[in-house]
Coordinates of C-alpha atoms in Angstrom, one line a residue:
M1 CA 33.2 2.7 0.3
K2 CA 29.9 4.0 0.6
S3 CA 28.2 0.5 -0.6
L4 CA 29.9 -1.5 2.3
I5 CA 28.2 1.9 4.7
L6 CA 25.2 1.2 3.3
F7 CA 25.2 -2.7 3.4
A8 CA 26.5 -1.8 6.9
A9 CA 23.3 0.5 7.9
I10 CA 21.2 -2.1 6.4
F11 CA 22.7 -5.0 8.3
A12 CA 21.9 -2.7 11.6
A13 CA 18.8 -1.7 10.5
V14 CA 17.8 -5.9 9.9
S15 CA 19.5 -6.7 13.6
A16 CA 16.9 -4.0 15.1
L17 CA 13.7 -5.9 13.9
P18 CA 11.0 -7.4 16.3
R19 CA 12.0 -10.6 16.7
G20 CA 7.7 -11.5 17.2
N21 CA 4.7 -9.9 17.5
D22 CA 5.0 -8.6 21.1
T23 CA 8.3 -6.2 20.5
E24 CA 8.9 -3.8 19.2
P25 CA 12.4 -2.4 17.1
K26 CA 14.9 0.3 18.9
G27 CA 14.1 2.2 15.6
W28 CA 14.1 2.3 12.3
Y29 CA 16.2 3.1 8.9
V30 CA 14.3 6.3 6.9
P31 CA 14.1 6.4 3.7
V32 CA 15.2 10.1 2.8
K33 CA 15.8 11.3 -0.6
G34 CA 18.3 9.8 -3.0
G35 CA 17.6 6.5 -1.8
K36 CA 19.6 6.7 1.4
F37 CA 18.5 6.0 4.8
Q38 CA 18.4 8.0 8.0
W39 CA 18.9 6.0 11.7
V40 CA 15.8 7.2 13.9
S41 CA 16.0 5.7 17.2
R42 CA 12.7 4.6 18.4
D43 CA 12.9 7.0 21.4
E44 CA 14.0 9.8 19.3
Y45 CA 10.6 9.7 17.4
E46 CA 7.9 9.5 19.7
N47 CA 9.7 12.2 22.4
A48 CA 10.2 14.9 19.0
P49 CA 7.5 17.7 19.1
V50 CA 5.5 16.9 15.9
P51 CA 5.8 19.7 13.5
E52 CA 3.1 21.8 13.4
M53 CA 1.4 21.2 9.4
R54 CA 1.3 25.0 7.5
K55 CA -1.9 23.0 6.6
S56 CA -3.9 19.9 5.6
A57 CA -2.4 17.8 2.2
E58 CA -4.3 19.1 -0.8
V59 CA -5.8 16.0 -2.3
K60 CA -6.6 15.5 -5.5
F61 CA -9.1 12.6 -7.0
Y62 CA -8.8 11.4 -11.0
L63 CA -11.9 9.4 -12.7
Y64 CA -10.3 6.5 -15.0
T65 CA -13.3 4.3 -16.6
K66 CA -14.0 2.5 -20.1
S67 CA -15.1 5.4 -21.3
N68 CA -11.9 7.5 -21.2
P69 CA -9.2 4.8 -19.4
T70 CA -6.0 7.4 -20.3
S71 CA -7.4 11.1 -20.3
P72 CA -8.5 11.5 -16.4
K73 CA -11.5 13.7 -15.2
Q74 CA -10.5 15.2 -12.1
L75 CA -13.5 15.0 -9.3
Y76 CA -13.8 17.6 -6.3
L77 CA -15.4 16.7 -3.2
N78 CA -19.0 18.2 -2.3
D79 CA -19.2 19.4 -6.4
K80 CA -22.1 17.3 -7.6
G81 CA -22.4 18.6 -10.6
T82 CA -18.5 17.4 -11.9
L83 CA -19.4 14.5 -11.0
S84 CA -23.1 14.1 -12.4
S85 CA -21.2 15.2 -15.4
S86 CA -18.7 12.8 -15.2
N87 CA -18.1 8.6 -16.1
F88 CA -18.5 8.0 -12.5
R89 CA -21.1 5.5 -12.4
G90 CA -23.1 4.7 -9.3
S91 CA -24.0 1.3 -10.3
L92 CA -20.0 -0.3 -11.2
P93 CA -17.2 -1.0 -9.0
T94 CA -15.0 1.3 -7.8
R95 CA -11.6 1.0 -7.3
V96 CA -9.3 3.7 -5.5
I97 CA -5.8 3.5 -5.6
I98 CA -3.4 5.4 -3.6
H99 CA 0.5 5.8 -4.5
G100 CA 3.1 6.1 -1.9
W101 CA 5.9 8.5 -0.5
E102 CA 7.4 10.5 -3.2
N103 CA 4.3 9.2 -5.9
D104 CA 1.8 11.0 -7.7
F105 CA -1.3 10.1 -9.5
K106 CA 0.8 9.7 -12.9
S107 CA 3.5 7.2 -11.0
A108 CA 3.5 3.2 -12.0
V109 CA 1.9 2.5 -9.3
N110 CA -1.5 4.0 -10.4
T111 CA -0.7 3.4 -13.5
D112 CA -0.1 -0.1 -13.8
I113 CA -2.8 -1.2 -11.9
R114 CA -5.7 1.1 -14.1
S115 CA -4.7 -0.3 -16.7
A116 CA -5.1 -3.5 -15.5
L117 CA -8.4 -3.4 -14.0
L118 CA -9.6 -1.3 -17.2
N119 CA -8.7 -4.6 -19.4
I120 CA -10.5 -7.2 -17.9
G121 CA -13.8 -5.3 -17.0
S122 CA -15.8 -1.9 -15.9
F123 CA -15.0 -0.4 -13.1
N124 CA -14.8 3.2 -11.8
V125 CA -11.2 3.6 -10.8
I126 CA -10.2 6.6 -8.5
C127 CA -6.4 7.8 -8.7
V128 CA -5.8 9.6 -5.4
D129 CA -2.9 11.9 -5.8
W130 CA -2.1 13.3 -2.1
S131 CA 1.8 14.7 -3.6
D132 CA 1.3 17.9 -2.8
K133 CA 4.7 19.1 -1.6
S134 CA 3.6 22.3 0.4
V135 CA 3.0 19.7 3.2
S136 CA 6.2 17.9 3.6
L137 CA 9.5 16.8 1.8
N138 CA 10.3 14.0 4.1
Y139 CA 9.8 10.9 4.5
A140 CA 8.5 12.0 8.1
G141 CA 6.6 14.4 7.6
S142 CA 4.6 12.1 5.0
K143 CA 3.8 9.9 7.3
N144 CA 2.9 12.1 9.7
A145 CA 0.5 13.5 7.1
V146 CA -1.5 9.7 6.3
P147 CA -4.1 10.2 9.0
D148 CA -5.7 13.2 7.2
V149 CA -5.6 12.3 3.8
G150 CA -7.0 9.2 4.8
R151 CA -10.1 11.7 6.3
Q152 CA -10.3 13.8 2.8
V153 CA -10.1 10.4 0.9
A154 CA -12.9 9.2 3.3
N155 CA -15.0 12.2 3.2
F156 CA -15.1 11.6 -0.4
L157 CA -15.7 8.4 -0.6
D158 CA -18.7 9.3 1.6
F159 CA -19.6 11.9 -1.3
L160 CA -19.3 9.7 -3.4
S161 CA -22.0 7.0 -1.9
A162 CA -24.3 10.1 -1.0
Q163 CA -24.5 11.9 -3.9
G164 CA -22.6 9.3 -7.2
G165 CA -25.0 6.1 -5.1
M166 CA -21.4 4.3 -5.0
S167 CA -22.2 0.7 -3.4
F168 CA -19.7 0.2 -0.3
N169 CA -19.5 -3.7 -0.9
K170 CA -18.4 -3.0 -3.9
L171 CA -16.0 -0.9 -3.3
T172 CA -12.0 -1.9 -3.2
I173 CA -8.5 0.6 -2.2
I174 CA -5.2 -0.2 -3.1
G175 CA -2.7 1.2 -1.5
H176 CA 1.0 0.9 -1.7
S177 CA 3.4 1.5 1.0
L178 CA 2.8 5.1 2.7
G179 CA -0.4 4.5 0.7
A180 CA -1.5 1.4 2.2
H181 CA -2.1 3.1 5.4
V182 CA -3.9 6.2 3.7
A183 CA -6.0 3.5 2.7
G184 CA -6.4 1.9 6.4
F185 CA -7.3 5.4 7.9
T186 CA -9.4 5.8 5.1
G187 CA -11.3 2.4 6.2
K188 CA -11.1 3.4 10.0
Q189 CA -13.0 7.1 8.8
V190 CA -15.8 6.6 6.4
T191 CA -19.0 7.1 8.0
R192 CA -21.2 5.8 5.8
G193 CA -20.5 1.7 5.3
K194 CA -17.4 -0.2 5.9
V195 CA -15.2 -0.9 3.2
N196 CA -15.0 -4.1 1.2
T197 CA -11.6 -4.4 0.6
I198 CA -8.2 -3.0 1.3
I199 CA -5.4 -4.7 -0.5
G200 CA -2.7 -3.2 0.5
L201 CA 0.4 -3.1 -1.4
D202 CA 3.9 -4.0 0.4
P203 CA 2.6 -1.3 4.0
A204 CA 5.1 1.5 4.5
Y205 CA 7.3 -0.2 8.2
P206 CA 9.9 3.1 8.9
L207 CA 8.4 4.8 12.1
F208 CA 4.6 2.9 11.8
S209 CA 4.8 0.8 15.1
Y210 CA 2.8 -3.4 15.0
S211 CA 1.5 -3.2 18.0
D212 CA -0.9 -0.6 17.6
S213 CA -3.2 -1.4 14.7
S214 CA -4.7 2.3 15.2
K215 CA -1.9 4.0 13.5
R216 CA -1.1 2.1 11.0
L217 CA -3.6 -0.5 8.0
S218 CA -5.0 -3.2 9.8
S219 CA -7.6 -6.5 9.4
S220 CA -10.5 -4.1 11.2
D221 CA -10.4 -1.4 8.6
A222 CA -12.4 -3.6 5.8
T223 CA -14.7 -6.2 6.0
Y224 CA -11.2 -8.0 3.8
V225 CA -7.7 -6.9 4.4
E226 CA -5.1 -8.4 2.1
S227 CA -1.1 -7.2 2.3
I228 CA 1.2 -8.1 -0.3
Q229 CA 5.0 -7.9 1.5
T230 CA 7.6 -7.9 -0.3
S231 CA 10.7 -6.2 1.3
G232 CA 9.9 -7.2 5.0
S233 CA 11.9 -5.4 7.4
L234 CA 13.5 -2.5 5.0
L235 CA 10.4 -0.9 3.2
G236 CA 7.3 -3.0 4.1
F237 CA 6.5 -4.8 7.3
L238 CA 7.6 -8.1 8.0
E239 CA 4.7 -9.2 10.5
P240 CA 1.5 -10.2 8.5
I241 CA -0.6 -7.3 7.8
G242 CA -3.6 -8.6 6.1
K243 CA -6.3 -10.6 7.7
A244 CA -4.5 -13.0 4.6
A245 CA -0.9 -11.9 4.4
F246 CA 1.0 -12.9 1.0
Y247 CA 4.6 -13.2 1.0
P248 CA 6.1 -13.8 -2.8
N249 CA 9.2 -15.1 -2.2
G250 CA 9.1 -15.5 1.2
G251 CA 8.5 -11.7 1.5
K252 CA 12.2 -10.1 2.1
S253 CA 13.3 -10.0 -1.1
Q254 CA 12.5 -10.6 -4.3
P255 CA 13.8 -12.3 -7.5
G256 CA 15.3 -11.0 -10.2
C257 CA 16.0 -7.6 -8.5
G258 CA 19.2 -8.1 -8.1
I259 CA 21.3 -6.9 -5.1
D260 CA 18.4 -4.6 -3.8
L261 CA 20.3 -2.5 -0.5
T262 CA 17.8 0.3 -0.3
G263 CA 14.6 -2.7 -1.3
S264 CA 13.0 -0.1 -3.8
C265 CA 12.7 -3.2 -6.4
A266 CA 11.1 -5.2 -4.1
H267 CA 9.6 -3.0 -2.6
S268 CA 8.0 -1.9 -6.2
R269 CA 7.7 -5.2 -7.0
S270 CA 4.6 -5.3 -4.9
Y271 CA 2.4 -3.3 -7.3
Q272 CA 3.5 -4.9 -10.7
Y273 CA 2.7 -8.7 -8.6
Y274 CA -1.2 -7.5 -8.1
A275 CA -1.4 -5.8 -11.5
E276 CA -0.5 -9.1 -13.3
A277 CA -2.4 -11.4 -10.1
V278 CA -5.3 -8.7 -12.0
Q279 CA -4.9 -9.7 -15.2
R280 CA -4.2 -13.5 -15.0
N281 CA -5.2 -15.0 -11.5
N282 CA -1.6 -16.7 -11.9
F283 CA -0.1 -16.7 -8.5
K284 CA -0.8 -19.8 -6.5
S285 CA 0.1 -20.1 -2.7
I286 CA 1.0 -21.8 0.0
G287 CA -0.6 -21.7 3.5
C288 CA 1.8 -21.6 6.6
S289 CA 1.6 -22.3 9.8
D290 CA 2.7 -18.6 11.0
Y291 CA 4.5 -15.6 8.9
N292 CA 7.7 -16.7 10.5
A293 CA 8.0 -19.9 8.6
A294 CA 6.7 -17.7 5.0
V295 CA 9.9 -15.7 5.0
K296 CA 11.8 -19.2 5.5
N297 CA 10.0 -21.1 3.0
K298 CA 8.9 -24.2 5.5
C299 CA 5.3 -24.1 4.8
G300 CA 6.0 -27.3 3.0
N301 CA 4.9 -28.0 -0.9
S302 CA 1.4 -28.7 -1.1
F303 CA -0.5 -25.5 -2.7
S304 CA -3.8 -24.6 -1.8
N305 CA -6.3 -23.0 -4.0
I306 CA -6.5 -19.4 -3.0
R307 CA -4.5 -17.0 -5.1
M308 CA -2.7 -13.8 -4.2
G309 CA -4.6 -10.4 -5.3
T310 CA -7.6 -12.3 -5.9
G311 CA -8.6 -14.8 -2.4
Y312 CA -11.7 -12.7 -0.9
G313 CA -12.9 -13.5 2.0
N314 CA -9.6 -16.2 3.0
S315 CA -7.5 -15.5 6.3
G316 CA -4.1 -16.8 7.0
V317 CA -0.2 -16.5 5.6
F318 CA 0.4 -17.4 2.7
Y319 CA 4.2 -18.3 0.6
V320 CA 3.7 -17.5 -2.9
P321 CA 6.4 -18.6 -5.4
I322 CA 7.5 -15.9 -7.8
N323 CA 9.5 -15.9 -10.9
K324 CA 12.6 -14.0 -11.7
K325 CA 11.5 -11.8 -14.7
S326 CA 7.0 -11.1 -15.7
P327 CA 5.0 -13.1 -15.5
Y328 CA 6.0 -13.3 -11.8
G329 CA 3.1 -15.6 -10.7
T330 CA 4.3 -19.2 -11.3
G331 CA 0.2 -20.3 -12.3

């Protein structure tokens, strides 16, 4: 019976979603602890008083390099001494990984992508931890903390530029779920340059508006923004977020996830696919006329020369075929 109720709830959520970029949903099914959802109407959310935060989230930064691939060095904003004694090298490309709700810097999104990067080259890999439970224990509170977390990450990157010689031209920020929107707010708030690349891994959908790009990750937050969208209409956005938007298996559900009622499996696949793409460059794509064609797999059968996860500078909407198990890429 519980499964039937949850299925009915999710069906209602999907039926409330926008049918085009010029409309908005009536509300969202918002994730709560225990893998459940709670319906929140748009009016209820927009008219509710914003809870006063007791303090800003405590955001921590952990550095990994080829010299310390598994033992992080914690870095601190405006602490030049700690920075100079670390393995951070301004001449290297910098990769920043930002987790989502109920995760931390030890979560799989960080370990999978960090390992993939350091397996292929030399990088400054910085895992951001914004799991501060004193700010919020629920999704809505964490969502409200996103702009401030983005501000703190932006300040830290400005510090790395000023004191560590980091080049914004060699900077990529990779964010999953709510972390994708943190990446967007980071790009909006840096002051010493423009972020080169943001990779949005299934950017979180509940409580966000597609029509207001100032309050979510948008294609203007970096020189190049790529989105990999895997649980559209539930935990992630269905509409294209990035300058290049990739829709694995159509972007709503993923092969091998079974009856994925909560969408958690499909949501996690976004970072698993990206980690694989970093190492294998094996996700072929088909160009689509729009995102509706990608969702329905009606983009033809001619592969483009653009591959998901490695397509810097490209634009458009792309359908990506997916295998049921690793390796997920078909190329």
